């Protein structure tokens, strides 16, 4: 994007105009909330795009990172609920059910907001660092890496489902009341969360753009297209891979952090095997290896999801399945790829001169 | 009134016949008929002492205060009662000896008598206390196995040494091995309290021979109070042996369960590994091809249940095996033609596309079959082989182990003994070179996919033995099966076998120490550590590509 007008218009529209319209009741609170959540998904999708679209590493545990952020902020909010909970105990309700008398040690840091925010970034970063280092060091790649990350997601999902891990078990964390002292049920807070999600998405977009436009970005693409060549030249590929895995994990985690206050609940269901693959589909539908693609994909697929589950219940899985197959088979570059193709076609027809085709993605 | 008088005449006949037959019985019955407390007591004592089962019904009736005398002085048992409109109580009559049977008049209608016309044979608390042990002792011959078991336990618990011969008699007659061991334990329990050290020794030996950990606490508690030196040594060695035996049996059990899980994983992973080795495609819909095989079995079962007579119903199981293979294989062929073929050499894309296929297939199965269906276990596979009293090896799991061995051997024979297997191995090793040498690579691909998904279908067929047939049944084992493929390495069946057994057994070995979930996490950790050393699995394909 050479000119800055398009992003500026988008920013004004979603970041300023829609919240103002909502303030005057012209945009429903629900719609605003829904879009706020889509932006969170889009942030996670950007992470998927960085690691899969640009670097060519398929990670199937991004939903797990998403949930790490969600659980971190959820734990903070639950502790802030304090004695206003159903049982009037300072402990979260599910601990009262499970007859836990004392707050587990690992919950303690989440009493304060800044530390919780730090945790949202540090925990996924550390997990991605350790896991990524072990995996990439032994040169796991391609489907091997995909399977190992999927197994990680499955194992973590099973652990989060347990009651004794003190993370709320199957029911997850819910019944949040306030965030930084603002009532979550207040429409103004919801608007604030929406704007926070949007601004973070914007920032994440520019951050990703910064990465992809830098020398680092070129190396990432080179890893995707000719890993061995790059290794032989002497680049420490493992470091780059671990780094981008960490970035993707942290982006997903930030998305989760912004998502949970808006939905008011986080359960292990958000991190099952299918959830991670769904994130890959958003990216694929939007168009990978472009930065606007995953954002469009995440929003569009989720819009379709809420439309289809409402209008034709039971058809969603068919639709998602065929979407998978269709996109992979017929539109490997997604919507943005389609758009670019249309533009070239249009240009060649109006100019009647053959514009050189854009360099195609190498698969 | 007239009716029942007539019928009572009939009723006398069997009693009279029996009374003439046996003077002991006649004597006791006469005593009972006298309805005199002392006489009844003598009779009850005599009967208890004789241990004669023939009096069981009679004594039960006396115990429950259901025994009556008619005007003619005959013994009858009052059955169910009803009140008529005038508030009179009528009771159905039964014979009292030797068996309780309903009395019928000549029109075959059960006889009913006003209770007012009968005299109850008195059984005071003293008499009932005398009858109680007799009844318990006799229940050990009861036709109901549960009653026999309870009786054996009660006898052992009561500690009356008089019951030893009765128990011996019952053990000789008993056919059910479970109950027999209960009786043996009860007898040994009584024998252990015997004054004679030899009998105690005999009891200890008998308990040891049962090979049942269940008797350990009994032996241990007895060891504390045993005084005789020989018995004490025998006790110690028996306890020692039983403890060792427990450990061995635990190990056998763990090995068996692990082997069972391992063979399931192998069965699931085989097809996956064959396809991955050949085409580099991880087939995410593999679990759904298993599901297809399972539903094929389910449909064949329903057809057989509808058409065949009950005796031949179990035929459905063997019949559905080839069908499961062919139908799943054809599905796979279709998917290969429509989707995989176009994604050749784009493994990540084909992974996603097959995931899409799996979503569609699961949803399709859900809308056709609903959520919960099950295949009935064939009769010849229900039950299990009892290795020891507490170690049961279920036939269905044994069958799966044997079946896996069969499939593996078949597949190896196919790979190494047939012309097609040769081509397949050639393509796996070097696709381009094989193509240059004239191997029809694409056709080999299609056929491999057919074989791979067919094996998945067969795995699904076998899985119906141990679980329900549900749309997402494939997902239970699929992630583990992927891990098996990753750990096993590509292109060699032996890798899949070793990895499958390794993962299955280590899962089950860890489970007693940590919970199943943590065992899974631990295994994943171990796998990652393992891949640090051997990134391409246990048996990597040898070659010189740039990755190595």
Tab-separated table of C-alpha atoms in Angstrom, chain B residues 67-381:
chain	number	residue	atom	x	y	z
B	67	UNK	CA	-47.042	-73.485	57.519
B	68	UNK	CA	-50.591	-74.474	58.397
B	69	UNK	CA	-52.529	-77.564	59.404
B	70	UNK	CA	-55.803	-78.324	57.713
B	71	UNK	CA	-58.817	-79.697	59.531
B	72	UNK	CA	-57.682	-83.124	58.375
B	73	UNK	CA	-54.337	-82.593	60.033
B	74	UNK	CA	-52.354	-82.226	56.803
B	75	UNK	CA	-49.425	-79.817	56.453
B	76	UNK	CA	-49.911	-77.082	53.843
B	77	UNK	CA	-48.156	-73.847	52.960
B	78	UNK	CA	-50.298	-70.744	52.594
B	79	UNK	CA	-49.356	-68.775	49.530
B	80	UNK	CA	-50.588	-65.397	48.388
B	81	UNK	CA	-53.642	-64.152	50.219
B	82	UNK	CA	-56.599	-61.974	49.270
B	83	UNK	CA	-59.475	-60.501	51.191
B	84	UNK	CA	-63.040	-60.919	49.992
B	85	UNK	CA	-65.867	-58.418	50.397
B	86	UNK	CA	-66.726	-59.607	53.894
B	87	UNK	CA	-63.184	-59.109	55.165
B	88	UNK	CA	-62.379	-62.816	55.231
B	89	UNK	CA	-58.843	-63.729	54.189
B	90	UNK	CA	-58.338	-66.478	51.623
B	91	UNK	CA	-54.997	-68.055	50.907
B	92	UNK	CA	-53.746	-70.181	48.037
B	93	UNK	CA	-52.570	-73.554	49.197
B	94	UNK	CA	-49.289	-75.247	48.401
B	95	UNK	CA	-47.866	-78.572	49.313
B	96	UNK	CA	-45.286	-78.451	52.076
B	97	UNK	CA	-43.199	-81.542	51.417
B	98	UNK	CA	-41.012	-82.439	49.619
B	99	UNK	CA	-41.442	-79.448	47.291
B	100	UNK	CA	-43.605	-76.385	47.464
B	101	UNK	CA	-46.059	-76.636	44.571
B	102	UNK	CA	-49.398	-74.940	44.052
B	103	UNK	CA	-52.349	-77.198	44.800
B	104	UNK	CA	-54.906	-77.413	42.016
B	105	UNK	CA	-58.412	-78.784	42.120
B	106	UNK	CA	-59.681	-81.163	39.430
B	107	UNK	CA	-60.534	-78.198	37.220
B	108	UNK	CA	-56.901	-77.114	37.430
B	109	UNK	CA	-57.759	-74.023	39.402
B	110	UNK	CA	-55.549	-73.178	42.383
B	111	UNK	CA	-57.282	-74.031	45.631
B	112	UNK	CA	-58.118	-71.184	47.934
B	113	UNK	CA	-59.040	-71.600	51.561
B	114	UNK	CA	-60.276	-69.276	54.216
B	115	UNK	CA	-57.385	-68.798	56.606
B	116	UNK	CA	-59.892	-69.086	59.458
B	117	UNK	CA	-60.268	-72.782	58.690
B	118	UNK	CA	-56.573	-73.500	59.056
B	119	UNK	CA	-54.421	-73.839	62.130
B	120	UNK	CA	-51.002	-72.220	62.045
B	121	UNK	CA	-48.083	-74.458	63.006
B	122	UNK	CA	-46.499	-72.425	65.749
B	123	UNK	CA	-42.896	-71.392	65.315
B	124	UNK	CA	-41.685	-69.350	68.207
B	125	UNK	CA	-38.455	-67.411	68.249
B	126	UNK	CA	-36.550	-70.359	69.717
B	127	UNK	CA	-37.585	-72.634	66.886
B	128	UNK	CA	-36.798	-70.013	64.296
B	129	UNK	CA	-33.342	-69.595	65.789
B	130	UNK	CA	-32.907	-73.342	65.365
B	131	UNK	CA	-34.075	-73.266	61.759
B	132	UNK	CA	-31.916	-70.312	60.656
B	133	UNK	CA	-28.547	-72.138	60.412
B	134	UNK	CA	-30.206	-75.056	58.604
B	135	UNK	CA	-31.633	-72.693	55.983
B	136	UNK	CA	-28.299	-70.985	55.444
B	137	UNK	CA	-26.566	-74.295	55.092
B	138	UNK	CA	-29.136	-75.517	52.621
B	139	UNK	CA	-28.979	-72.345	50.537
B	140	UNK	CA	-25.576	-73.495	49.444
B	141	UNK	CA	-27.428	-75.964	47.196
B	142	UNK	CA	-29.889	-73.354	45.979
B	143	UNK	CA	-30.342	-73.172	42.188
B	144	UNK	CA	-29.790	-69.405	42.246
B	145	UNK	CA	-25.978	-68.860	41.964
B	146	UNK	CA	-26.134	-65.568	43.826
B	147	UNK	CA	-27.833	-67.299	46.797
B	148	UNK	CA	-25.173	-70.010	46.760
B	149	UNK	CA	-22.460	-67.404	46.853
B	150	UNK	CA	-24.039	-65.485	49.692
B	151	UNK	CA	-24.577	-68.750	51.589
B	152	UNK	CA	-20.924	-69.707	51.143
B	153	UNK	CA	-19.794	-66.335	52.437
B	154	UNK	CA	-22.187	-66.465	55.384
B	155	UNK	CA	-21.046	-69.952	56.335
B	156	UNK	CA	-17.421	-68.923	56.220
B	157	UNK	CA	-18.204	-65.857	58.245
B	158	UNK	CA	-20.215	-67.635	60.943
B	159	UNK	CA	-17.312	-69.896	61.755
B	160	UNK	CA	-19.320	-73.002	62.601
B	161	UNK	CA	-17.054	-76.013	61.948
B	162	UNK	CA	-20.133	-78.265	61.436
B	163	UNK	CA	-20.529	-76.653	58.030
B	164	UNK	CA	-17.232	-78.086	56.735
B	165	UNK	CA	-18.706	-81.370	55.423
B	166	UNK	CA	-21.648	-79.515	53.884
B	167	UNK	CA	-19.260	-77.171	52.104
B	168	UNK	CA	-17.178	-80.116	50.890
B	169	UNK	CA	-20.350	-81.662	49.517
B	170	UNK	CA	-21.292	-78.382	47.836
B	171	UNK	CA	-17.816	-77.912	46.340
B	172	UNK	CA	-18.033	-81.356	44.772
B	173	UNK	CA	-21.364	-80.489	43.182
B	174	UNK	CA	-20.568	-76.939	42.122
B	175	UNK	CA	-20.075	-76.238	38.413
B	176	UNK	CA	-19.536	-72.473	38.482
B	177	UNK	CA	-15.795	-71.895	39.075
B	178	UNK	CA	-16.326	-68.475	40.652
B	179	UNK	CA	-18.718	-69.755	43.264
B	180	UNK	CA	-16.620	-72.826	43.761
B	181	UNK	CA	-13.678	-70.679	44.814
B	182	UNK	CA	-15.943	-68.753	47.171
B	183	UNK	CA	-16.927	-72.054	48.749
B	184	UNK	CA	-13.323	-73.170	48.971
B	185	UNK	CA	-12.363	-69.945	50.683
B	186	UNK	CA	-15.262	-70.344	53.110
B	187	UNK	CA	-14.236	-73.907	53.895
B	188	UNK	CA	-10.605	-72.938	54.367
B	189	UNK	CA	-11.697	-70.132	56.641
B	190	UNK	CA	-13.503	-72.647	58.827
B	191	UNK	CA	-10.645	-75.120	58.652
B	192	UNK	CA	-8.181	-72.467	59.765
B	193	UNK	CA	-10.032	-72.264	63.062
B	194	UNK	CA	-9.836	-76.000	63.528
B	195	UNK	CA	-7.971	-77.431	66.537
B	196	UNK	CA	-6.098	-79.959	64.406
B	197	UNK	CA	-2.928	-78.422	62.921
B	198	UNK	CA	-3.026	-80.830	59.943
B	199	UNK	CA	-6.426	-79.571	58.882
B	200	UNK	CA	-5.163	-76.003	59.231
B	201	UNK	CA	-2.166	-76.873	57.052
B	202	UNK	CA	-4.486	-78.393	54.482
B	203	UNK	CA	-6.521	-75.176	54.463
B	204	UNK	CA	-3.456	-73.012	53.899
B	205	UNK	CA	-2.329	-75.191	50.992
B	206	UNK	CA	-5.815	-75.108	49.506
B	207	UNK	CA	-5.913	-71.312	49.752
B	208	UNK	CA	-2.509	-71.040	48.131
B	209	UNK	CA	-3.643	-73.204	45.227
B	210	UNK	CA	-6.485	-70.817	44.467
B	211	UNK	CA	-3.902	-68.292	43.172
B	212	UNK	CA	-6.203	-65.505	44.183
B	213	UNK	CA	-4.903	-62.329	45.768
B	214	UNK	CA	-8.290	-61.985	47.367
B	215	UNK	CA	-7.301	-64.467	50.143
B	216	UNK	CA	-4.163	-62.524	51.135
B	217	UNK	CA	-5.745	-60.513	53.969
B	218	UNK	CA	-7.250	-63.724	55.392
B	219	UNK	CA	-3.876	-65.478	55.405
B	220	UNK	CA	-2.083	-62.462	56.798
B	221	UNK	CA	-4.498	-62.024	59.672
B	222	UNK	CA	-4.273	-65.711	60.437
B	223	UNK	CA	-0.462	-65.667	60.362
B	224	UNK	CA	-0.509	-63.382	63.395
B	225	UNK	CA	-2.257	-65.889	65.621
B	226	UNK	CA	-0.947	-69.188	64.257
B	227	UNK	CA	1.040	-71.131	66.860
B	228	UNK	CA	2.056	-74.312	65.047
B	229	UNK	CA	5.502	-74.032	63.433
B	230	UNK	CA	4.829	-76.121	60.269
B	231	UNK	CA	1.633	-74.263	59.550
B	232	UNK	CA	3.434	-70.995	60.141
B	233	UNK	CA	6.168	-71.800	57.568
B	234	UNK	CA	3.593	-72.955	55.060
B	235	UNK	CA	1.646	-69.753	55.652
B	236	UNK	CA	4.699	-67.607	55.086
B	237	UNK	CA	5.651	-69.296	51.845
B	238	UNK	CA	2.046	-69.149	50.614
B	239	UNK	CA	1.792	-65.444	51.375
B	240	UNK	CA	5.129	-64.872	49.668
B	241	UNK	CA	4.013	-66.787	46.600
B	242	UNK	CA	0.704	-64.972	46.392
B	243	UNK	CA	2.440	-61.614	46.575
B	244	UNK	CA	4.827	-62.575	43.792
B	245	UNK	CA	1.906	-63.924	41.843
B	246	UNK	CA	0.087	-60.597	42.196
B	247	UNK	CA	3.073	-58.717	40.824
B	248	UNK	CA	3.389	-61.123	37.911
B	249	UNK	CA	-0.299	-60.874	37.133
B	250	UNK	CA	-0.184	-57.080	37.281
B	251	UNK	CA	2.679	-57.145	34.804
B	252	UNK	CA	0.801	-59.545	32.546
B	253	UNK	CA	-2.304	-57.392	32.714
B	254	UNK	CA	-0.364	-54.219	31.896
B	255	UNK	CA	1.456	-55.930	29.069
B	256	UNK	CA	-1.812	-57.202	27.666
B	257	UNK	CA	-3.617	-53.866	27.843
B	258	UNK	CA	-0.580	-52.145	26.371
B	259	UNK	CA	-0.344	-54.718	23.619
B	260	UNK	CA	-4.020	-54.243	22.907
B	261	UNK	CA	-3.688	-50.448	22.669
B	262	UNK	CA	-0.508	-50.846	20.669
B	263	UNK	CA	-2.145	-53.154	18.154
B	264	UNK	CA	-5.072	-50.754	17.759
B	265	UNK	CA	-2.615	-47.926	17.119
B	266	UNK	CA	-0.750	-50.064	14.605
B	267	UNK	CA	-3.984	-50.948	12.863
B	268	UNK	CA	-4.960	-47.286	12.639
B	269	UNK	CA	-1.482	-46.064	11.747
B	270	UNK	CA	-0.688	-48.678	9.084
B	271	UNK	CA	-2.875	-47.145	6.402
B	272	UNK	CA	-1.686	-43.691	7.337
B	273	UNK	CA	1.947	-44.743	7.111
B	274	UNK	CA	1.496	-46.491	3.775
B	275	UNK	CA	-0.060	-43.376	2.239
B	276	UNK	CA	2.398	-40.999	3.846
B	277	UNK	CA	5.375	-43.074	2.828
B	278	UNK	CA	4.147	-43.270	-0.720
B	279	UNK	CA	2.839	-39.803	-1.418
B	280	UNK	CA	3.995	-37.628	1.481
B	281	UNK	CA	0.363	-36.879	2.218
B	282	UNK	CA	-0.881	-36.886	5.780
B	283	UNK	CA	-4.433	-37.969	5.374
B	284	UNK	CA	-6.353	-36.069	8.023
B	285	UNK	CA	-9.527	-37.871	6.993
B	286	UNK	CA	-7.993	-41.217	7.887
B	287	UNK	CA	-10.135	-41.496	11.005
B	288	UNK	CA	-13.197	-40.922	8.866
B	289	UNK	CA	-12.312	-43.810	6.586
B	290	UNK	CA	-12.196	-45.894	9.745
B	291	UNK	CA	-15.625	-44.570	10.547
B	292	UNK	CA	-16.798	-45.584	7.074
B	293	UNK	CA	-15.627	-49.128	7.744
B	294	UNK	CA	-17.380	-49.172	11.099
B	295	UNK	CA	-20.642	-47.919	9.607
B	296	UNK	CA	-20.381	-50.507	6.850
B	297	UNK	CA	-20.233	-53.149	9.570
B	298	UNK	CA	-23.189	-51.529	11.270
B	299	UNK	CA	-25.280	-51.525	8.101
B	300	UNK	CA	-24.389	-55.134	7.277
B	301	UNK	CA	-25.358	-56.077	10.818
B	302	UNK	CA	-28.754	-54.429	10.489
B	303	UNK	CA	-29.388	-56.136	7.157
B	304	UNK	CA	-28.429	-59.503	8.643
B	305	UNK	CA	-30.609	-58.922	11.688
B	306	UNK	CA	-33.545	-58.160	9.427
B	307	UNK	CA	-33.102	-61.055	7.004
B	308	UNK	CA	-31.410	-63.970	8.746
B	309	UNK	CA	-32.750	-66.315	11.419
B	310	UNK	CA	-31.387	-65.692	14.880
B	311	UNK	CA	-28.989	-68.622	14.782
B	312	UNK	CA	-26.953	-67.217	11.864
B	313	UNK	CA	-26.937	-63.587	12.919
B	314	UNK	CA	-23.264	-63.523	13.866
B	315	UNK	CA	-22.414	-64.160	10.224
B	316	UNK	CA	-22.594	-60.391	9.710
B	317	UNK	CA	-19.194	-59.909	11.292
B	318	UNK	CA	-16.995	-61.911	8.929
B	319	UNK	CA	-19.140	-60.837	5.980
B	320	UNK	CA	-18.618	-57.165	6.691
B	321	UNK	CA	-14.810	-57.438	6.746
B	322	UNK	CA	-14.227	-57.447	2.977
B	323	UNK	CA	-17.071	-54.983	2.505
B	324	UNK	CA	-15.513	-52.556	4.983
B	325	UNK	CA	-12.222	-52.815	3.116
B	326	UNK	CA	-13.700	-52.285	-0.328
B	327	UNK	CA	-16.135	-49.528	0.556
B	328	UNK	CA	-13.612	-47.480	2.530
B	329	UNK	CA	-11.060	-48.096	-0.192
B	330	UNK	CA	-13.440	-46.869	-2.888
B	331	UNK	CA	-14.195	-43.761	-0.867
B	332	UNK	CA	-10.479	-43.210	-0.609
B	333	UNK	CA	-10.019	-43.704	-4.334
B	334	UNK	CA	-12.697	-41.124	-4.991
B	335	UNK	CA	-11.040	-38.595	-2.674
B	336	UNK	CA	-7.691	-39.295	-4.295
B	337	UNK	CA	-9.062	-38.717	-7.767
B	338	UNK	CA	-10.999	-35.591	-6.839
B	339	UNK	CA	-8.649	-33.875	-4.413
B	340	UNK	CA	-5.293	-35.378	-3.503
B	341	UNK	CA	-4.218	-35.803	-7.109
B	342	UNK	CA	-4.381	-32.063	-7.681
B	343	UNK	CA	-2.316	-31.289	-4.625
B	344	UNK	CA	0.576	-33.487	-5.544
B	345	UNK	CA	3.776	-32.454	-3.757
B	346	UNK	CA	1.977	-29.838	-1.692
B	347	UNK	CA	1.754	-31.815	1.565
B	348	UNK	CA	0.525	-28.999	3.781
B	349	UNK	CA	-2.276	-28.137	1.393
B	350	UNK	CA	-3.356	-31.730	1.106
B	351	UNK	CA	-3.346	-31.938	4.904
B	352	UNK	CA	-5.806	-29.047	5.043
B	353	UNK	CA	-7.941	-30.361	2.213
B	354	UNK	CA	-8.220	-33.805	3.794
B	355	UNK	CA	-9.195	-32.101	7.030
B	356	UNK	CA	-12.030	-30.513	5.078
B	357	UNK	CA	-12.990	-33.954	3.785
B	358	UNK	CA	-13.054	-35.252	7.334
B	359	UNK	CA	-15.400	-32.485	8.469
B	360	UNK	CA	-17.801	-33.232	5.640
B	361	UNK	CA	-17.717	-36.995	6.221
B	362	UNK	CA	-18.332	-36.659	9.959
B	363	UNK	CA	-21.270	-34.361	9.370
B	364	UNK	CA	-22.594	-36.676	6.671
B	365	UNK	CA	-22.433	-39.667	9.013
B	366	UNK	CA	-24.130	-37.668	11.732
B	367	UNK	CA	-27.035	-36.688	9.536
B	368	UNK	CA	-27.488	-40.201	8.120
B	369	UNK	CA	-26.977	-42.376	11.200
B	370	UNK	CA	-27.557	-40.111	14.178
B	371	UNK	CA	-25.263	-39.977	17.109
B	372	UNK	CA	-25.179	-43.273	18.938
B	373	UNK	CA	-25.174	-46.653	17.289
B	374	UNK	CA	-23.353	-49.788	18.237
B	375	UNK	CA	-22.485	-53.085	16.667
B	376	UNK	CA	-23.507	-56.089	18.718
B	377	UNK	CA	-20.554	-58.159	19.808
B	378	UNK	CA	-20.691	-61.576	18.103
B	379	UNK	CA	-21.344	-64.335	20.627
B	380	UNK	CA	-18.030	-66.075	20.007
B	381	UNK	CA	-16.154	-62.919	20.967
